[in-house]
PDB file of C-alpha atoms in Angstrom:
ATOM      1  CA  MET G   7      -3.410  10.150  14.230  1.00 59.00           C
ATOM      2  CA  SER G   8      -3.171  10.315  10.460  1.00 82.00           C
ATOM      3  CA  LEU G   9      -2.058   7.884   7.796  1.00 84.00           C
ATOM      4  CA  PRO G  10       1.474   6.493   7.988  1.00 84.00           C
ATOM      5  CA  PRO G  11       4.247   8.350   6.175  1.00 84.00           C
ATOM      6  CA  LEU G  12       4.281   7.987   2.397  1.00 91.00           C
ATOM      7  CA  PRO G  13       7.682   9.004   1.055  1.00 92.00           C
ATOM      8  CA  LEU G  14       7.964   9.321  -2.693  1.00 94.00           C
ATOM      9  CA  ASP G  15      10.196   6.248  -2.850  1.00 94.00           C
ATOM     10  CA  ALA G  16       7.290   4.213  -1.474  1.00 96.00           C
ATOM     11  CA  ILE G  17       5.207   4.971  -4.575  1.00 97.00           C
ATOM     12  CA  ASP G  18       5.451   3.248  -7.958  1.00 98.00           C
ATOM     13  CA  VAL G  19       3.236   4.439 -10.780  1.00 98.00           C
ATOM     14  CA  GLY G  20       2.184   2.487 -13.858  1.00 97.00           C
ATOM     15  CA  LEU G  21       4.026  -0.759 -13.204  1.00 98.00           C
ATOM     16  CA  HIS G  22       3.673  -3.746 -15.504  1.00 98.00           C
ATOM     17  CA  VAL G  23       3.289  -6.944 -13.475  1.00 98.00           C
ATOM     18  CA  PRO G  24       2.154 -10.387 -14.622  1.00 98.00           C
ATOM     19  CA  ASP G  25       0.004 -11.343 -11.617  1.00 98.00           C
ATOM     20  CA  TRP G  26      -1.115 -10.548  -8.068  1.00 98.00           C
ATOM     21  CA  ARG G  27       2.041 -12.011  -6.518  1.00 98.00           C
ATOM     22  CA  ALA G  28       4.187  -9.592  -8.476  1.00 98.00           C
ATOM     23  CA  ALA G  29       1.854  -6.724  -7.542  1.00 98.00           C
ATOM     24  CA  ILE G  30       2.242  -7.600  -3.851  1.00 98.00           C
ATOM     25  CA  GLY G  31       5.976  -7.947  -4.418  1.00 98.00           C
ATOM     26  CA  ALA G  32       6.092  -4.416  -5.825  1.00 98.00           C
ATOM     27  CA  ALA G  33       4.156  -3.030  -2.839  1.00 98.00           C
ATOM     28  CA  GLY G  34       6.489  -4.897  -0.483  1.00 98.00           C
ATOM     29  CA  ALA G  35       9.594  -3.703  -2.306  1.00 98.00           C
ATOM     30  CA  ALA G  36       8.343  -0.124  -1.980  1.00 97.00           C
ATOM     31  CA  LEU G  37       7.828  -0.583   1.770  1.00 97.00           C
ATOM     32  CA  GLU G  38      11.319  -2.008   2.089  1.00 97.00           C
ATOM     33  CA  ARG G  39      12.855   0.740  -0.063  1.00 96.00           C
ATOM     34  CA  SER G  40      11.254   3.410   2.122  1.00 94.00           C
ATOM     35  CA  GLY G  41      12.722   1.854   5.270  1.00 95.00           C
ATOM     36  CA  SER G  42       9.438   0.641   6.765  1.00 95.00           C
ATOM     37  CA  THR G  43      10.121  -3.066   6.466  1.00 97.00           C
ATOM     38  CA  ALA G  44      12.955  -5.551   6.230  1.00 96.00           C
ATOM     39  CA  PRO G  45      13.232  -8.515   3.870  1.00 91.00           C
ATOM     40  CA  GLY G  46      10.629 -11.126   4.667  1.00 95.00           C
ATOM     41  CA  TYR G  47       7.633  -8.828   5.062  1.00 97.00           C
ATOM     42  CA  THR G  48       6.644  -9.164   1.413  1.00 97.00           C
ATOM     43  CA  GLU G  49       6.602 -12.945   1.688  1.00 97.00           C
ATOM     44  CA  ARG G  50       4.412 -12.652   4.771  1.00 97.00           C
ATOM     45  CA  MET G  51       1.944 -10.445   2.845  1.00 97.00           C
ATOM     46  CA  VAL G  52       1.801 -13.071   0.092  1.00 97.00           C
ATOM     47  CA  GLY G  53       1.305 -15.742   2.754  1.00 96.00           C
ATOM     48  CA  VAL G  54      -1.708 -13.896   4.162  1.00 94.00           C
ATOM     49  CA  ILE G  55      -3.399 -13.999   0.761  1.00 96.00           C
ATOM     50  CA  GLU G  56      -2.468 -17.648   0.220  1.00 96.00           C
ATOM     51  CA  GLU G  57      -3.955 -18.540   3.602  1.00 96.00           C
ATOM     52  CA  PHE G  58      -7.054 -16.322   3.707  1.00 95.00           C
ATOM     53  CA  GLY G  59      -7.766 -15.565   0.060  1.00 93.00           C
ATOM     54  CA  ALA G  60      -8.344 -12.322  -1.756  1.00 94.00           C
ATOM     55  CA  TYR G  61     -10.061 -10.499   1.116  1.00 93.00           C
ATOM     56  CA  VAL G  62      -7.340  -7.847   0.750  1.00 94.00           C
ATOM     57  CA  VAL G  63      -9.181  -6.649  -2.351  1.00 95.00           C
ATOM     58  CA  ILE G  64     -11.326  -4.293  -0.314  1.00 93.00           C
ATOM     59  CA  ALA G  65     -13.016  -2.318  -3.102  1.00 94.00           C
ATOM     60  CA  PRO G  66     -13.309  -2.515  -6.878  1.00 95.00           C
ATOM     61  CA  GLY G  67      -9.785  -2.126  -8.218  1.00 96.00           C
ATOM     62  CA  LEU G  68      -8.117  -1.726  -4.802  1.00 96.00           C
ATOM     63  CA  ALA G  69      -6.053  -4.173  -2.730  1.00 97.00           C
ATOM     64  CA  LEU G  70      -4.756  -3.434   0.768  1.00 95.00           C
ATOM     65  CA  ALA G  71      -1.791  -5.757   1.279  1.00 96.00           C
ATOM     66  CA  HIS G  72      -0.557  -6.271   4.812  1.00 95.00           C
ATOM     67  CA  ALA G  73       0.663  -8.795   7.346  1.00 95.00           C
ATOM     68  CA  ARG G  74       0.715  -8.904  11.127  1.00 93.00           C
ATOM     69  CA  PRO G  75       3.241  -6.812  13.033  1.00 94.00           C
ATOM     70  CA  GLY G  76       6.551  -8.614  13.326  1.00 94.00           C
ATOM     71  CA  PRO G  77      10.293  -8.158  13.613  1.00 96.00           C
ATOM     72  CA  ASP G  78      10.473  -7.340   9.890  1.00 97.00           C
ATOM     73  CA  VAL G  79       8.370  -4.199  10.419  1.00 96.00           C
ATOM     74  CA  LEU G  80      10.852  -1.461  11.281  1.00 96.00           C
ATOM     75  CA  THR G  81       8.329   1.382  11.481  1.00 94.00           C
ATOM     76  CA  GLU G  82       4.792   1.983  10.318  1.00 93.00           C
ATOM     77  CA  GLY G  83       4.605   2.695   6.635  1.00 93.00           C
ATOM     78  CA  LEU G  84       2.476   2.825   3.549  1.00 95.00           C
ATOM     79  CA  SER G  85       3.282   2.113  -0.073  1.00 97.00           C
ATOM     80  CA  VAL G  86       1.231   2.633  -3.203  1.00 97.00           C
ATOM     81  CA  VAL G  87       1.633   0.791  -6.484  1.00 98.00           C
ATOM     82  CA  THR G  88      -0.493   1.547  -9.514  1.00 98.00           C
ATOM     83  CA  LEU G  89      -0.603  -0.982 -12.312  1.00 98.00           C
ATOM     84  CA  ALA G  90      -0.509  -0.249 -16.030  1.00 97.00           C
ATOM     85  CA  ASP G  91      -2.632  -3.333 -16.608  1.00 97.00           C
ATOM     86  CA  PRO G  92      -4.928  -4.479 -13.776  1.00 98.00           C
ATOM     87  CA  VAL G  93      -4.446  -7.998 -12.412  1.00 98.00           C
ATOM     88  CA  ALA G  94      -6.850 -10.509 -10.878  1.00 98.00           C
ATOM     89  CA  PHE G  95      -6.491 -11.546  -7.241  1.00 97.00           C
ATOM     90  CA  GLY G  96      -9.378 -14.012  -7.316  1.00 96.00           C
ATOM     91  CA  HIS G  97     -11.919 -11.765  -5.625  1.00 96.00           C
ATOM     92  CA  PRO G  98     -15.474 -12.502  -6.779  1.00 95.00           C
ATOM     93  CA  HIS G  99     -16.577  -8.859  -7.026  1.00 96.00           C
ATOM     94  CA  ASN G 100     -13.659  -6.434  -6.835  1.00 96.00           C
ATOM     95  CA  ASP G 101     -11.234  -7.767  -9.460  1.00 97.00           C
ATOM     96  CA  PRO G 102      -9.283  -6.697 -11.391  1.00 98.00           C
ATOM     97  CA  VAL G 103      -6.980  -4.600  -9.209  1.00 98.00           C
ATOM     98  CA  SER G 104      -5.200  -1.521 -10.491  1.00 98.00           C
ATOM     99  CA  VAL G 105      -4.085   0.028  -7.172  1.00 98.00           C
ATOM    100  CA  VAL G 106      -2.227  -1.878  -4.432  1.00 98.00           C
ATOM    101  CA  LEU G 107      -1.571  -0.319  -1.050  1.00 97.00           C
ATOM    102  CA  GLY G 108       1.057  -1.903   1.162  1.00 97.00           C
ATOM    103  CA  LEU G 109       0.597  -1.326   4.883  1.00 95.00           C
ATOM    104  CA  ALA G 110       3.118  -2.097   7.610  1.00 95.00           C
ATOM    105  CA  VAL G 111       2.333  -1.551  11.282  1.00 93.00           C
ATOM    106  CA  THR G 112       4.146  -2.244  14.516  1.00 92.00           C
ATOM    107  CA  THR G 113       1.055  -2.922  16.661  1.00 89.00           C
ATOM    108  CA  GLY G 114      -2.439  -4.262  16.223  1.00 82.00           C
ATOM    109  CA  ASP G 115      -3.877  -0.947  17.394  1.00 84.00           C
ATOM    110  CA  GLU G 116      -2.050   0.867  14.593  1.00 82.00           C
ATOM    111  CA  HIS G 117      -3.492  -1.607  12.100  1.00 79.00           C
ATOM    112  CA  VAL G 118      -7.050  -0.865  13.178  1.00 82.00           C
ATOM    113  CA  HIS G 119      -6.448   2.867  13.185  1.00 83.00           C
ATOM    114  CA  PHE G 120      -4.751   3.037   9.787  1.00 86.00           C
ATOM    115  CA  VAL G 121      -7.340   0.805   8.124  1.00 84.00           C
ATOM    116  CA  ALA G 122     -10.053   3.119   9.490  1.00 86.00           C
ATOM    117  CA  GLU G 123      -8.156   6.155   8.163  1.00 88.00           C
ATOM    118  CA  LEU G 124      -7.810   4.533   4.749  1.00 88.00           C
ATOM    119  CA  ALA G 125     -11.509   3.671   4.743  1.00 85.00           C
ATOM    120  CA  ASN G 126     -12.260   7.353   5.257  1.00 87.00           C
ATOM    121  CA  VAL G 127     -10.080   8.265   2.270  1.00 88.00           C
ATOM    122  CA  PHE G 128     -11.759   5.688   0.046  1.00 88.00           C
ATOM    123  CA  ASN G 129     -15.277   6.768   1.002  1.00 88.00           C
ATOM    124  CA  ASP G 130     -14.789   9.108  -1.938  1.00 90.00           C
ATOM    125  CA  SER G 131     -15.507   6.817  -4.889  1.00 89.00           C
ATOM    126  CA  SER G 132     -13.433   8.962  -7.233  1.00 95.00           C
ATOM    127  CA  ILE G 133     -10.145   8.247  -5.411  1.00 95.00           C
ATOM    128  CA  ILE G 134      -9.429   4.753  -6.756  1.00 96.00           C
ATOM    129  CA  PRO G 135      -9.800   5.687 -10.447  1.00 96.00           C
ATOM    130  CA  ALA G 136      -7.846   8.895  -9.810  1.00 97.00           C
ATOM    131  CA  LEU G 137      -5.015   6.919  -8.184  1.00 97.00           C
ATOM    132  CA  ALA G 138      -5.044   4.407 -11.040  1.00 97.00           C
ATOM    133  CA  ALA G 139      -4.723   7.256 -13.538  1.00 97.00           C
ATOM    134  CA  ALA G 140      -2.092   9.229 -11.615  1.00 97.00           C
ATOM    135  CA  LEU G 141       1.031   9.937 -13.632  1.00 97.00           C
ATOM    136  CA  ASP G 142       3.426  10.653 -10.771  1.00 96.00           C
ATOM    137  CA  ALA G 143       4.124   9.951  -7.119  1.00 95.00           C
ATOM    138  CA  GLU G 144       3.337  13.495  -5.954  1.00 95.00           C
ATOM    139  CA  THR G 145      -0.181  13.191  -7.370  1.00 96.00           C
ATOM    140  CA  VAL G 146      -0.691   9.863  -5.588  1.00 96.00           C
ATOM    141  CA  ARG G 147       0.383  11.350  -2.276  1.00 94.00           C
ATOM    142  CA  SER G 148      -1.839  14.388  -2.799  1.00 93.00           C
ATOM    143  CA  LEU G 149      -4.894  12.255  -3.650  1.00 94.00           C
ATOM    144  CA  LEU G 150      -4.467  10.372  -0.385  1.00 92.00           C
ATOM    145  CA  GLY G 151      -4.306  13.650   1.504  1.00 88.00           C
ATOM    146  CA  ILE G 152      -0.811  12.981   2.779  1.00 84.00           C
ATOM    147  CA  ALA G 153       1.369  16.059   3.069  1.00 76.00           C
ATOM    148  CA  ALA G 154       4.929  16.118   1.805  1.00 72.00           C
ATOM    149  CA  PRO G 155       7.436  15.683   4.610  1.00 67.00           C
ATOM    150  CA  THR G 156       9.040  18.729   6.157  1.00 61.00           C
ATOM    151  CA  GLY G 157      12.373  19.367   7.847  1.00 58.00           C
ATOM    152  CA  HIS G 158      14.900  16.522   7.977  1.00 57.00           C
ATOM    153  CA  ALA G 159      12.486  14.050   6.364  1.00 58.00           C
ATOM    154  CA  ALA G 160      12.065  16.403   3.383  1.00 60.00           C
ATOM    155  CA  THR G 161      15.820  16.680   2.983  1.00 59.00           C
ATOM    156  CA  GLU G 162      16.143  12.893   3.023  1.00 62.00           C
ATOM    157  CA  GLU G 163      13.378  12.572   0.423  1.00 62.00           C
ATOM    158  CA  GLU G 164      14.992  15.116  -1.884  1.00 59.00           C
ATOM    159  CA  SER G 165      18.358  13.338  -1.740  1.00 59.00           C
ATOM    160  CA  SER G 166      16.942   9.892  -2.555  1.00 55.00           C
TER     161      SER G 166
END
């Protein structure tokens, strides 16, 4: 199993946001725009951080936003938001954040698997700064090692 799909409309590059809530909102909006989640998932991701703190900031400059599987997760998905100006999440060591990944899964097993896959990607310490500096969505997808969709999915991506 590989990482979840990452359509170009699930990637926002160089956004200006005032704080971590807006950064999570952007990652959630990208998940919703790509068809992975329904309204409500973003609020649940924010709720996770409010309840458990900034543990989602998993490495210097990188946050992995997520919530439990639920009826607002339509299919597994990934979003990537890079920030023009990094924002603080309140993490004692890994702030400020310049790259936010949004992850939506339909089962707990998928969550474990996809987090492990992402950990493998980010074992390369050059990936986070490269993502933060990326100028376009294709570069972001390439850095994560996610291939462009083929067939019907490619046609849908080109028309959006």
